[in-house]
Amino acid sequence: YRALHEPEEVEELVHRVREAGAFTVDTQTTSLDPMRANLIGMAISIVPHEAFYLPFKHCPPSGELLDTFEVNNLPDIGSPEMRPLADLL
């Protein structure tokens, strides 16, 4: 399990997900209430026992949410060629 912090790492993961055609995903939010939650990260797995975490935002001790990086060109989960297998790892 590994956190991805560089755009090149994210691009490689996107390539691997597209090649696999199926994946699992888990979202990390600031709340369990979907109406109040902010998305702060996402974990993606293609094969068992290997997962990657995309930290969109994190919360430092001050409590302020900070952007860590922008993620562009992620696979469209709703597209016909992609098959999400689960929403939790």
Coordinates of C-alpha atoms in Angstrom, one line a residue:
Y1 CA 0.0 0.0 0.0
R2 CA 1.5 3.2 -1.2
A3 CA 0.6 6.9 -1.3
L4 CA 1.1 8.6 -4.6
H5 CA 2.3 12.2 -4.4
E6 CA 3.8 12.9 -7.9
P7 CA 1.7 13.4 -11.1
E8 CA 3.9 10.8 -12.9
E9 CA 2.9 8.2 -10.3
V10 CA -0.8 9.0 -10.8
E11 CA -0.4 8.8 -14.6
E12 CA 1.2 5.3 -14.2
L13 CA -1.7 4.2 -12.0
V14 CA -4.3 5.5 -14.5
H15 CA -2.5 3.5 -17.2
R16 CA -2.6 0.4 -15.1
V17 CA -6.3 0.8 -14.2
R18 CA -7.2 1.3 -17.9
E19 CA -5.2 -1.8 -18.8
A20 CA -6.8 -3.9 -16.1
G21 CA -10.3 -2.7 -16.9
A22 CA -11.5 -3.5 -13.4
F23 CA -10.6 -2.1 -10.0
T24 CA -11.7 -1.5 -6.4
V25 CA -12.0 2.0 -4.9
D26 CA -12.4 3.4 -1.4
T27 CA -13.0 7.1 -0.6
Q28 CA -11.8 9.0 2.4
T29 CA -13.9 11.9 3.5
T30 CA -14.1 14.3 6.4
S31 CA -17.5 12.9 7.5
L32 CA -19.7 9.9 7.2
D33 CA -22.6 12.2 6.4
P34 CA -22.6 12.4 2.6
M35 CA -24.2 15.8 2.7
R36 CA -21.4 17.3 4.8
A37 CA -18.4 15.3 3.7
N38 CA -15.5 16.6 1.7
L39 CA -13.5 14.2 -0.3
I40 CA -9.9 14.2 0.9
G41 CA -8.5 11.0 -0.7
M42 CA -9.1 7.9 -2.7
A43 CA -7.6 4.4 -2.5
I44 CA -7.5 2.3 -5.7
S45 CA -6.6 -1.4 -6.0
I46 CA -6.2 -3.5 -9.2
V47 CA -4.9 -6.7 -7.7
P48 CA -5.2 -8.2 -4.1
H49 CA -2.7 -6.9 -1.5
E50 CA -1.7 -3.9 -3.6
A51 CA -3.3 -0.5 -3.3
F52 CA -2.5 3.1 -4.0
Y53 CA -3.7 6.1 -2.1
L54 CA -4.4 9.5 -3.8
P55 CA -4.3 12.2 -1.1
F56 CA -6.4 15.1 -2.6
K57 CA -6.4 17.1 0.6
H58 CA -5.1 16.6 4.1
C59 CA -5.8 18.2 7.4
P60 CA -2.7 19.6 9.3
P61 CA -2.9 20.3 13.1
S62 CA -4.4 23.7 12.5
G63 CA -7.5 22.0 11.0
E64 CA -7.2 23.9 7.6
L65 CA -7.7 21.7 4.6
L66 CA -4.8 22.0 2.1
D67 CA -4.6 20.8 -1.5
T68 CA -1.7 18.4 -2.1
F69 CA -2.0 18.1 -5.8
E70 CA -4.6 18.2 -8.6
V71 CA -5.5 14.9 -10.2
N72 CA -6.5 15.2 -13.9
N73 CA -7.4 12.6 -16.5
L74 CA -8.5 9.8 -14.0
P75 CA -10.4 7.0 -15.7
D76 CA -14.2 7.7 -16.0
I77 CA -15.7 5.2 -13.5
G78 CA -19.0 5.3 -15.4
S79 CA -17.5 4.5 -18.8
P80 CA -18.4 1.1 -20.3
E81 CA -14.8 -0.1 -20.4
M82 CA -14.3 0.4 -16.7
R83 CA -15.8 -2.0 -14.1
P84 CA -15.5 -0.9 -10.5
L85 CA -15.6 -4.2 -8.5
A86 CA -16.3 -2.7 -5.0
D87 CA -16.5 0.7 -3.3
L88 CA -14.3 -0.5 -0.3
L89 CA -10.9 -2.1 -0.1

